[in-house]
Coordinates of N, CA and C in Angstrom, one line a residue:
Chain C
D1 N 0.8 -1.3 0.0 CA -0.1 0.1 0.0 C 0.8 1.2 0.0
S2 N 0.8 2.0 -0.9 CA 1.5 3.3 -1.3 C 1.2 4.3 -0.2
G3 N 0.0 4.4 0.0 CA -0.6 5.6 0.9 C -1.2 6.7 0.1
V4 N -1.3 6.4 -1.2 CA -2.2 7.2 -2.1 C -3.3 6.5 -2.5
T5 N -4.4 7.0 -2.3 CA -5.7 6.3 -2.6 C -6.4 7.1 -3.7
Q6 N -7.2 6.6 -4.4 CA -7.8 7.0 -5.6 C -9.4 6.3 -5.6
T7 N -10.2 7.3 -5.9 CA -11.7 6.8 -6.3 C -12.2 7.6 -7.2
P8 N -13.1 6.8 -8.2 CA -13.5 5.3 -7.9 C -12.5 4.4 -8.4
K9 N -12.5 3.1 -8.1 CA -11.7 2.2 -8.7 C -12.0 1.9 -10.0
H10 N -13.2 1.9 -10.4 CA -13.8 1.5 -11.7 C -14.7 2.6 -12.0
L11 N -14.8 3.0 -13.2 CA -15.8 3.9 -13.8 C -16.4 3.5 -15.2
I12 N -17.4 3.6 -15.4 CA -18.1 3.0 -16.6 C -19.0 4.1 -17.0
T13 N -19.0 4.6 -18.4 CA -19.7 5.9 -18.6 C -19.8 6.0 -20.1
A14 N -20.7 6.9 -20.7 CA -21.0 7.1 -21.9 C -20.2 8.0 -22.7
T15 N -19.9 8.1 -23.9 CA -19.5 9.0 -24.6 C -20.2 10.5 -24.3
G16 N -19.4 11.5 -24.2 CA -20.1 12.8 -24.2 C -20.3 13.0 -22.9
Q17 N -20.0 12.0 -21.9 CA -20.3 12.6 -20.4 C -19.2 13.2 -19.9
R18 N -19.2 13.5 -18.5 CA -18.0 14.1 -17.6 C -18.0 13.4 -16.5
V19 N -16.8 13.1 -16.1 CA -16.5 12.5 -14.9 C -15.3 13.3 -14.0
T20 N -15.5 12.7 -12.8 CA -14.6 13.4 -11.9 C -13.8 12.1 -11.2
L21 N -12.5 12.1 -11.2 CA -11.6 11.3 -10.6 C -10.9 11.8 -9.5
R22 N -10.7 11.2 -8.3 CA -10.4 11.8 -7.1 C -9.0 11.1 -6.7
C23 N -8.2 12.0 -6.0 CA -7.0 11.3 -5.6 C -6.5 12.1 -4.3
S24 N -6.3 10.9 -3.3 CA -5.8 11.8 -2.0 C -4.0 11.3 -1.7
P25 N -3.4 12.4 -1.9 CA -2.0 11.9 -1.7 C -1.5 11.3 -0.4
R26 N -0.3 10.8 -0.3 CA 0.2 10.3 0.8 C 0.3 11.6 2.0
S27 N 0.1 11.1 3.3 CA 0.1 12.3 4.5 C 1.5 12.9 4.3
G28 N 1.5 14.5 3.9 CA 2.8 15.2 4.0 C 3.3 15.3 2.5
D29 N 2.6 14.7 1.5 CA 3.2 14.8 0.2 C 2.4 16.2 -0.3
L30 N 3.2 17.1 -0.9 CA 2.6 18.4 -1.3 C 2.4 18.3 -2.9
S31 N 3.1 17.3 -3.4 CA 2.9 17.2 -5.1 C 2.2 16.2 -5.5
V32 N 1.3 16.6 -6.5 CA 0.3 15.5 -7.3 C 0.5 15.3 -8.5
Y33 N 0.5 14.2 -9.0 CA 0.8 14.0 -10.5 C -0.3 13.2 -11.1
W34 N -0.8 13.4 -12.2 CA -1.8 12.8 -12.9 C -1.1 12.0 -14.0
Y35 N -1.3 10.6 -14.5 CA -0.8 9.9 -15.5 C -1.8 9.1 -16.2
Q36 N -1.8 9.0 -17.5 CA -2.8 8.2 -18.2 C -2.1 6.8 -18.7
Q37 N -2.6 5.7 -18.5 CA -2.0 4.6 -19.1 C -3.0 3.8 -20.1
S38 N -2.6 3.7 -21.5 CA -3.3 3.3 -22.3 C -2.7 2.3 -23.0
L39 N -3.3 1.3 -23.7 CA -2.5 0.2 -24.5 C -1.7 1.0 -25.6
D40 N -2.2 1.7 -26.4 CA -1.6 2.5 -27.5 C -0.6 3.7 -27.2
Q41 N -1.0 4.3 -26.1 CA 0.0 5.4 -25.6 C 1.0 5.0 -24.6
G42 N 0.8 4.0 -23.8 CA 1.5 3.7 -22.8 C 1.4 4.6 -21.5
L43 N 2.3 4.8 -20.7 CA 2.1 5.6 -19.6 C 2.4 7.0 -19.9
Q44 N 1.5 8.1 -19.8 CA 1.8 9.4 -20.1 C 1.4 10.3 -19.0
F45 N 2.5 11.3 -18.7 CA 2.0 12.4 -17.8 C 1.1 13.3 -18.2
L46 N 0.3 13.5 -17.4 CA -0.9 14.4 -17.8 C -0.6 16.0 -17.2
I47 N -0.4 15.9 -16.0 CA -0.4 17.4 -15.2 C 0.2 17.2 -13.8
Q48 N 0.9 18.1 -13.3 CA 1.4 18.3 -11.9 C 0.9 19.4 -11.2
Y49 N 0.5 19.2 -10.1 CA 0.3 20.2 -9.0 C 1.2 20.0 -8.0
Y50 N 1.4 21.2 -7.3 CA 2.4 21.3 -5.9 C 1.5 22.5 -5.0
N51 N 1.4 22.0 -4.0 CA 0.6 22.7 -3.0 C -0.6 23.5 -3.6
G52 N -1.3 23.2 -4.3 CA -2.4 23.9 -4.8 C -2.1 24.7 -6.2
E53 N -0.9 24.6 -6.7 CA -0.9 25.5 -7.9 C -0.3 24.3 -8.9
E54 N -0.7 24.7 -10.4 CA -0.1 23.8 -11.4 C 1.3 24.2 -11.5
R55 N 2.0 23.0 -11.7 CA 3.6 23.1 -11.9 C 4.0 22.8 -13.2
A56 N 3.4 21.7 -13.8 CA 3.7 21.3 -15.2 C 2.5 20.7 -15.8
K57 N 2.7 20.7 -17.2 CA 1.5 20.1 -17.9 C 2.1 19.2 -18.9
G58 N 1.6 17.9 -19.3 CA 2.1 17.2 -20.3 C 1.0 17.2 -21.5
N59 N 0.9 16.0 -22.0 CA -0.3 15.9 -23.3 C -1.5 15.8 -22.7
I60 N -1.9 16.8 -22.1 CA -3.3 16.7 -21.5 C -4.1 17.6 -22.4
L61 N -5.3 17.0 -22.8 CA -6.2 17.3 -23.7 C -7.1 18.6 -23.1
E62 N -7.6 19.5 -23.9 CA -8.5 20.6 -23.3 C -9.8 20.3 -22.6
R63 N -10.1 19.0 -23.0 CA -11.2 18.6 -22.4 C -11.0 18.2 -21.0
F64 N -9.9 17.9 -20.6 CA -9.3 17.5 -19.3 C -8.8 18.7 -18.4
S65 N -9.1 18.7 -17.2 CA -8.6 19.7 -16.3 C -8.4 19.0 -14.9
A66 N -7.8 19.8 -14.2 CA -7.5 19.3 -12.7 C -7.3 20.4 -11.9
Q67 N -7.4 20.1 -10.5 CA -7.2 21.1 -9.4 C -6.6 20.2 -8.3
Q68 N -5.8 21.0 -7.4 CA -5.6 20.6 -6.1 C -6.1 21.4 -5.1
F69 N -6.8 20.9 -4.2 CA -7.3 21.5 -3.2 C -6.7 21.9 -1.8
P70 N -7.1 22.9 -1.1 CA -6.3 23.0 0.3 C -6.0 21.9 1.0
D71 N -6.7 20.9 1.1 CA -6.4 19.9 1.8 C -5.5 18.9 1.2
L72 N -5.0 19.3 -0.1 CA -4.1 18.7 -1.0 C -4.6 17.5 -2.0
H73 N -5.9 17.1 -1.7 CA -6.3 16.1 -2.4 C -6.7 16.9 -4.0
S74 N -6.6 16.0 -4.9 CA -6.6 16.5 -6.2 C -7.8 15.8 -7.0
E75 N -8.3 16.7 -8.0 CA -9.4 15.9 -8.8 C -8.9 16.0 -10.2
L76 N -9.2 15.0 -11.1 CA -9.0 15.3 -12.5 C -10.5 15.1 -13.2
N77 N -10.9 16.2 -13.9 CA -12.0 16.3 -14.6 C -11.9 16.0 -16.2
L78 N -12.8 15.0 -16.5 CA -12.6 14.6 -17.8 C -14.1 14.9 -18.7
S79 N -14.2 15.7 -19.4 CA -15.5 16.0 -20.1 C -15.6 15.7 -21.5
S80 N -16.7 15.6 -22.1 CA -17.1 15.2 -23.3 C -16.2 14.1 -24.0
L81 N -16.5 13.1 -23.3 CA -15.7 11.8 -23.0 C -15.8 11.0 -24.3
E82 N -14.8 10.6 -25.0 CA -14.7 9.9 -26.2 C -14.1 8.4 -25.8
L83 N -14.5 7.5 -27.0 CA -14.0 6.1 -26.6 C -12.7 6.1 -26.3
G84 N -11.7 6.8 -27.0 CA -10.5 6.8 -26.8 C -10.1 7.1 -25.6
D85 N -10.9 7.6 -24.9 CA -10.3 8.1 -23.3 C -10.4 7.0 -22.2
S86 N -10.8 5.9 -22.8 CA -10.8 4.7 -21.9 C -9.3 4.4 -21.7
A87 N -9.0 4.3 -20.2 CA -7.7 4.1 -20.0 C -7.7 3.9 -18.5
L88 N -6.3 3.6 -18.0 CA -6.2 3.6 -16.6 C -5.6 4.9 -16.2
Y89 N -6.2 5.6 -15.1 CA -5.6 6.9 -14.8 C -5.1 6.7 -13.4
F90 N -3.8 7.1 -13.3 CA -2.9 6.9 -11.9 C -2.7 8.4 -11.4
C91 N -2.7 8.5 -10.1 CA -2.3 9.7 -9.5 C -1.2 9.2 -8.6
A92 N -0.2 10.0 -8.6 CA 1.1 9.7 -7.8 C 1.4 11.2 -6.8
S93 N 2.1 11.0 -5.9 CA 2.4 12.0 -5.1 C 4.1 11.7 -4.5
S94 N 4.5 12.9 -4.2 CA 5.9 13.1 -3.9 C 5.8 14.4 -2.9
V95 N 6.9 14.3 -1.9 CA 7.1 15.1 -0.7 C 7.1 16.6 -1.4
V96 N 8.0 16.7 -2.3 CA 8.3 18.0 -3.1 C 8.3 17.9 -4.3
A97 N 8.4 19.0 -5.1 CA 8.3 18.9 -6.6 C 9.7 18.7 -7.0
S98 N 10.2 17.6 -6.9 CA 11.7 17.5 -7.4 C 12.0 16.2 -8.1
G99 N 12.9 16.4 -9.0 CA 13.1 15.3 -10.2 C 13.6 13.9 -9.2
L100 N 14.3 14.3 -8.2 CA 14.8 13.0 -7.4 C 14.2 12.4 -6.8
N101 N 12.9 12.9 -6.0 CA 12.0 12.5 -5.2 C 11.2 11.4 -5.9
E102 N 11.1 10.2 -5.2 CA 10.3 9.2 -5.6 C 8.9 9.5 -5.5
Q103 N 8.0 9.2 -6.6 CA 6.7 9.2 -6.7 C 6.1 8.0 -6.3
F104 N 5.2 8.2 -5.5 CA 4.3 7.1 -5.1 C 2.8 6.8 -5.7
F105 N 2.7 5.9 -6.3 CA 1.4 5.7 -7.1 C 0.3 5.2 -6.2
G106 N -0.9 5.9 -6.8 CA -1.9 5.0 -6.3 C -2.5 3.8 -7.2
P107 N -3.6 3.3 -6.7 CA -3.8 1.9 -7.6 C -4.4 2.2 -8.6
G108 N -5.0 3.5 -9.1 CA -5.6 3.9 -10.4 C -7.1 3.7 -10.3
T109 N -7.6 4.3 -11.4 CA -8.9 4.4 -11.8 C -9.0 4.0 -13.3
R110 N -9.7 2.8 -13.4 CA -10.0 2.3 -14.6 C -11.4 3.0 -15.3
L111 N -11.0 3.9 -16.3 CA -12.2 4.3 -16.9 C -12.6 3.8 -18.3
T112 N -13.9 3.3 -18.5 CA -14.4 2.7 -19.5 C -15.5 3.6 -20.0
V113 N -15.2 4.0 -21.4 CA -16.3 4.9 -22.0 C -16.9 4.1 -23.2
L114 N -18.1 3.9 -23.1 CA -18.9 3.2 -24.0 C -19.6 4.1 -24.9
Chain T
A1 N 14.5 16.8 -25.4 CA 13.5 16.4 -24.8 C 14.0 15.0 -24.2
Q2 N 13.5 14.7 -23.0 CA 14.1 13.3 -22.5 C 13.1 12.3 -22.9
S3 N 13.7 11.1 -22.9 CA 13.0 10.0 -23.5 C 13.5 8.5 -23.0
V4 N 12.9 7.5 -22.9 CA 13.3 6.3 -22.6 C 12.9 5.3 -23.5
T5 N 13.9 4.2 -23.8 CA 13.7 3.2 -24.6 C 14.0 1.9 -24.1
Q6 N 12.9 1.1 -24.0 CA 13.2 -0.3 -23.3 C 13.1 -1.0 -24.4
L7 N 14.1 -1.9 -24.5 CA 14.4 -3.0 -25.7 C 13.7 -4.2 -25.2
G8 N 12.6 -4.5 -26.0 CA 12.2 -6.0 -25.7 C 10.9 -5.7 -25.1
S9 N 9.6 -5.7 -25.5 CA 8.3 -5.6 -24.9 C 8.1 -6.9 -24.0
H10 N 8.6 -8.1 -24.5 CA 8.4 -9.2 -23.6 C 9.7 -9.9 -23.3
V11 N 10.0 -10.3 -22.0 CA 11.1 -11.1 -21.9 C 10.6 -12.4 -21.1
S12 N 11.1 -13.3 -21.4 CA 10.7 -14.8 -20.9 C 11.7 -15.5 -20.3
V13 N 11.9 -15.8 -19.2 CA 13.2 -16.4 -18.6 C 12.5 -17.8 -17.7
S14 N 13.4 -18.7 -17.3 CA 13.0 -19.6 -16.5 C 13.4 -19.4 -15.2
E15 N 12.6 -20.1 -14.1 CA 13.0 -19.8 -12.8 C 14.1 -20.1 -12.3
G16 N 14.9 -19.2 -11.6 CA 16.4 -19.5 -11.2 C 17.2 -18.7 -12.3
A17 N 16.8 -18.4 -13.5 CA 17.7 -17.9 -14.4 C 17.7 -16.2 -14.2
L18 N 18.8 -15.7 -14.7 CA 19.4 -14.2 -14.7 C 18.0 -13.5 -15.5
V19 N 17.7 -12.3 -14.9 CA 16.7 -11.3 -15.6 C 17.7 -10.3 -16.0
L20 N 17.4 -9.8 -17.1 CA 18.1 -8.6 -17.6 C 17.1 -7.7 -18.5
L21 N 16.8 -6.6 -18.2 CA 15.6 -6.0 -18.7 C 16.5 -4.5 -19.1
R22 N 16.4 -4.4 -20.4 CA 17.3 -3.0 -21.0 C 16.5 -1.8 -21.0
C23 N 17.2 -0.9 -20.6 CA 16.6 0.4 -20.6 C 17.7 1.5 -21.1
N24 N 17.5 2.3 -22.1 CA 18.3 3.6 -22.6 C 17.6 4.9 -22.5
Y25 N 18.4 5.8 -22.2 CA 17.6 7.0 -22.0 C 18.3 8.2 -22.5
S26 N 17.7 9.3 -23.1 CA 18.0 10.4 -23.5 C 17.6 11.5 -22.8
S27 N 18.6 12.2 -22.2 CA 18.4 13.4 -21.5 C 19.7 14.7 -21.8
S28 N 19.1 15.7 -21.6 CA 20.1 16.8 -22.0 C 20.6 17.3 -20.7
V29 N 20.3 16.8 -19.5 CA 21.1 17.1 -18.3 C 21.2 15.8 -17.5
P30 N 22.0 15.7 -16.4 CA 22.0 14.4 -15.7 C 20.9 14.2 -15.2
P31 N 20.5 12.8 -15.5 CA 19.3 12.4 -15.4 C 19.0 11.7 -13.8
Y32 N 17.9 11.6 -13.5 CA 17.3 10.7 -12.3 C 16.6 9.6 -13.0
L33 N 17.0 8.4 -12.7 CA 16.3 7.3 -13.5 C 15.6 6.4 -12.4
F34 N 14.6 5.8 -12.8 CA 13.8 4.9 -11.9 C 13.5 3.7 -12.6
W35 N 13.1 2.5 -11.8 CA 12.6 1.4 -12.3 C 11.5 1.1 -11.3
Y36 N 10.3 1.0 -12.1 CA 8.8 0.6 -11.3 C 8.5 -0.7 -12.0
V37 N 7.8 -1.3 -11.1 CA 7.1 -2.6 -11.4 C 5.7 -2.5 -11.1
Q38 N 4.9 -3.3 -12.2 CA 3.4 -3.2 -12.1 C 2.9 -4.5 -12.2
Y39 N 2.3 -4.8 -10.9 CA 1.7 -6.2 -11.0 C 0.2 -6.1 -11.5
P40 N -0.3 -7.3 -11.9 CA -1.8 -7.2 -12.6 C -2.6 -6.6 -11.9
N41 N -3.3 -5.6 -12.5 CA -4.5 -4.8 -11.8 C -3.9 -4.0 -10.6
Q42 N -2.6 -3.6 -10.4 CA -2.2 -2.8 -9.4 C -1.6 -1.5 -10.1
G43 N -1.2 -0.6 -9.0 CA -0.3 0.4 -9.6 C 1.1 0.3 -9.4
L44 N 1.8 1.4 -9.8 CA 3.3 1.1 -9.9 C 4.1 1.3 -8.8
Q45 N 5.0 0.4 -8.5 CA 5.8 0.3 -7.3 C 7.1 0.6 -7.6
L46 N 7.9 1.4 -6.9 CA 9.3 1.7 -7.3 C 10.3 0.6 -6.9
L47 N 11.0 0.3 -7.7 CA 12.1 -0.8 -7.5 C 13.3 -0.4 -7.0
L48 N 13.6 0.6 -7.7 CA 14.9 1.5 -7.4 C 15.1 2.6 -8.1
K49 N 16.1 3.5 -7.8 CA 16.3 4.9 -8.4 C 17.7 5.1 -8.3
Y50 N 18.3 5.8 -9.2 CA 19.4 6.4 -9.5 C 19.4 7.9 -9.3
T51 N 20.2 8.4 -8.5 CA 20.1 9.9 -8.3 C 21.7 10.5 -8.2
S52 N 22.5 9.8 -8.8 CA 23.9 10.3 -8.9 C 24.9 9.8 -7.7
A53 N 24.3 9.1 -6.7 CA 25.1 8.7 -5.4 C 26.1 7.7 -5.7
A54 N 25.6 6.6 -6.5 CA 26.4 5.4 -7.1 C 25.9 5.1 -8.3
T55 N 26.8 4.6 -8.9 CA 26.3 4.1 -10.4 C 25.5 2.8 -10.3
L56 N 26.0 1.7 -9.1 CA 25.2 0.6 -9.1 C 24.1 0.8 -8.0
V57 N 22.8 0.5 -8.4 CA 21.9 0.8 -7.4 C 21.2 -0.5 -7.0
K58 N 21.1 -0.7 -5.8 CA 20.5 -2.0 -5.3 C 18.9 -1.5 -5.0
G59 N 18.1 -2.3 -5.4 CA 16.6 -2.1 -5.1 C 15.9 -3.2 -4.2
I60 N 14.6 -3.1 -4.2 CA 13.9 -4.2 -3.6 C 13.8 -5.5 -4.2
N61 N 13.6 -6.6 -3.4 CA 13.4 -7.8 -4.1 C 14.5 -8.6 -4.8
G62 N 15.7 -8.0 -4.5 CA 16.9 -8.5 -5.3 C 17.1 -8.0 -6.7
F63 N 16.7 -6.8 -7.1 CA 17.0 -6.3 -8.2 C 18.0 -5.3 -8.0
E64 N 18.9 -4.9 -9.0 CA 19.8 -4.0 -9.2 C 19.8 -3.6 -10.4
A65 N 20.5 -2.3 -10.7 CA 20.7 -1.7 -12.2 C 21.9 -0.9 -12.0
E66 N 22.5 -0.8 -12.9 CA 23.9 0.0 -13.2 C 23.8 1.2 -14.1
F67 N 24.0 2.2 -13.7 CA 24.0 3.6 -14.5 C 25.4 3.7 -15.3
K68 N 25.1 3.7 -16.6 CA 26.3 3.7 -17.6 C 26.2 5.0 -18.3
K69 N 26.8 6.0 -17.9 CA 26.7 7.5 -18.7 C 27.3 7.2 -20.1
S70 N 28.1 6.5 -20.2 CA 28.8 6.6 -21.7 C 27.8 5.7 -22.7
E71 N 27.2 4.8 -22.2 CA 26.1 3.9 -22.8 C 24.8 4.5 -22.7
T72 N 24.5 5.4 -21.8 CA 23.2 6.1 -21.7 C 22.2 5.0 -21.3
S73 N 22.7 4.1 -20.4 CA 21.9 2.8 -20.1 C 21.7 2.7 -18.5
F74 N 20.6 2.1 -18.2 CA 20.4 1.7 -16.8 C 19.7 0.4 -16.7
H75 N 20.2 -0.7 -17.2 CA 19.7 -1.9 -17.3 C 19.4 -2.5 -15.9
L76 N 18.3 -3.3 -15.9 CA 17.7 -3.9 -14.5 C 18.3 -5.5 -14.6
T77 N 18.8 -5.9 -13.5 CA 19.2 -7.4 -13.5 C 18.9 -7.9 -12.1
K78 N 18.7 -9.1 -12.1 CA 18.4 -10.2 -10.9 C 18.9 -11.4 -11.3
P79 N 19.7 -11.8 -10.3 CA 20.5 -13.1 -10.7 C 19.7 -14.2 -10.8
S80 N 18.7 -14.4 -10.0 CA 17.7 -15.5 -10.1 C 16.4 -15.2 -10.0
A81 N 15.6 -15.5 -11.0 CA 14.3 -15.3 -11.3 C 13.4 -16.1 -10.2
H82 N 12.4 -15.5 -9.6 CA 11.4 -16.2 -9.0 C 10.0 -16.0 -9.9
M83 N 9.1 -16.8 -9.6 CA 7.7 -16.9 -10.1 C 7.0 -15.6 -9.8
S84 N 7.2 -15.2 -8.7 CA 6.6 -13.8 -8.2 C 7.0 -12.8 -8.8
D85 N 8.2 -12.6 -9.6 CA 8.8 -11.5 -10.5 C 8.0 -11.2 -11.7
A86 N 7.2 -12.2 -12.1 CA 6.4 -11.9 -13.2 C 5.5 -10.8 -13.2
A87 N 5.5 -9.8 -14.0 CA 5.0 -8.4 -13.9 C 5.4 -7.6 -15.0
E88 N 5.0 -6.4 -15.2 CA 5.6 -5.7 -16.2 C 6.3 -4.5 -15.4
Y89 N 7.4 -4.1 -16.4 CA 8.4 -3.4 -15.7 C 8.7 -2.1 -16.6
F90 N 8.7 -0.8 -15.7 CA 9.0 0.4 -16.3 C 10.2 0.8 -16.1
C91 N 10.7 1.5 -16.9 CA 12.0 2.4 -16.7 C 11.4 3.6 -16.9
A92 N 12.0 4.7 -16.1 CA 11.6 6.2 -16.2 C 12.7 7.1 -16.0
V93 N 12.4 8.1 -16.4 CA 13.5 9.3 -16.3 C 12.9 10.6 -15.9
S94 N 13.5 11.3 -15.0 CA 12.9 12.5 -14.6 C 14.2 13.5 -14.6
E95 N 13.7 14.5 -15.1 CA 14.9 15.6 -15.3 C 14.7 16.9 -14.3
D96 N 15.5 17.3 -13.6 CA 15.8 18.2 -12.8 C 16.2 19.5 -13.3
S97 N 15.6 20.0 -14.3 CA 16.0 21.1 -15.0 C 16.1 22.7 -14.5
G98 N 15.7 22.6 -13.1 CA 15.7 23.9 -12.6 C 14.4 24.5 -12.8
G99 N 13.6 24.1 -13.8 CA 12.3 24.8 -14.1 C 11.3 24.1 -13.3
S100 N 10.3 24.0 -13.8 CA 9.0 23.3 -13.0 C 8.7 22.0 -13.4
N101 N 9.6 21.5 -14.5 CA 9.3 20.1 -15.1 C 9.7 19.1 -14.4
Y102 N 9.0 18.3 -13.6 CA 9.3 17.0 -12.8 C 8.6 15.8 -13.1
K103 N 8.2 16.0 -14.3 CA 7.2 14.6 -14.7 C 8.2 13.6 -14.9
L104 N 7.7 12.4 -14.8 CA 8.2 11.2 -15.1 C 8.0 10.7 -16.5
T105 N 9.0 10.5 -17.5 CA 8.9 10.0 -18.6 C 9.2 8.4 -18.7
F106 N 8.0 7.7 -19.2 CA 8.1 6.2 -19.1 C 8.6 5.7 -20.4
G107 N 9.3 4.4 -20.4 CA 9.3 3.7 -21.4 C 8.2 2.9 -21.5
K108 N 7.9 2.2 -22.8 CA 6.9 1.3 -23.2 C 6.7 0.1 -22.1
G109 N 7.6 -0.1 -21.2 CA 7.3 -1.3 -20.6 C 7.8 -2.6 -21.0
T110 N 8.2 -3.6 -20.2 CA 8.7 -4.9 -20.5 C 8.1 -5.8 -19.8
L111 N 7.3 -6.7 -20.3 CA 6.5 -7.8 -19.7 C 7.5 -8.9 -19.5
L112 N 7.7 -9.2 -18.2 CA 8.4 -10.2 -17.6 C 7.6 -11.5 -17.4
T113 N 7.9 -12.6 -18.1 CA 7.3 -13.7 -17.9 C 8.3 -14.8 -17.2
V114 N 7.9 -15.6 -16.2 CA 8.9 -16.5 -15.6 C 8.2 -17.8 -15.7
N115 N 9.0 -18.8 -16.5 CA 8.5 -20.3 -16.5 C 9.1 -21.1 -15.5
P116 N 8.4 -22.0 -15.0 CA 8.6 -22.9 -13.9 C 9.6 -23.9 -14.5

């Protein structure tokens, strides 16, 4: 158990819908990262927050957005969902926003878009 | 831009045999390198990391990796494979460029199968 929690574990929805994925980082971790894992794209970085502020952006679609709240939990919002958005979404956290710090991964949310 | 190449999407070994999973990286600055393992239906777990302290890095479960700057490689090895090592392994690089970009860039992964 990494200490990072993600809810829900599974999500099945239809095209065009909007969903919210939630992540609670390890106690004391200020930095949260979101990754998408799909068969064709592999593991890809989406976005990073540090202590409530956006720090880095990857290949995140405009239909996707995220935020980190004062209690440090984070939410990833996916809207106008398409079939291709079906993937495993991971949240990771680290103590600080530093390249040498280990990122601890949550168990993931499996999103299926029908 | 940083990148990671894992040679071999699938490696199959016999129980007790040497495990060698290959990783080459591309980075414009001295990198931080990581190996993660993913068991079926689980998240990623860190096996080991290189942060410039020592070129030979020991990790959990008997794994180790050697950083070779001249070859831009960070191959993962284990002397004797166990059935429980069957999983997918990901090599990743993180650049501390001094800016705000601390993402991990992952390789495509190598699926390790251990045969009895």
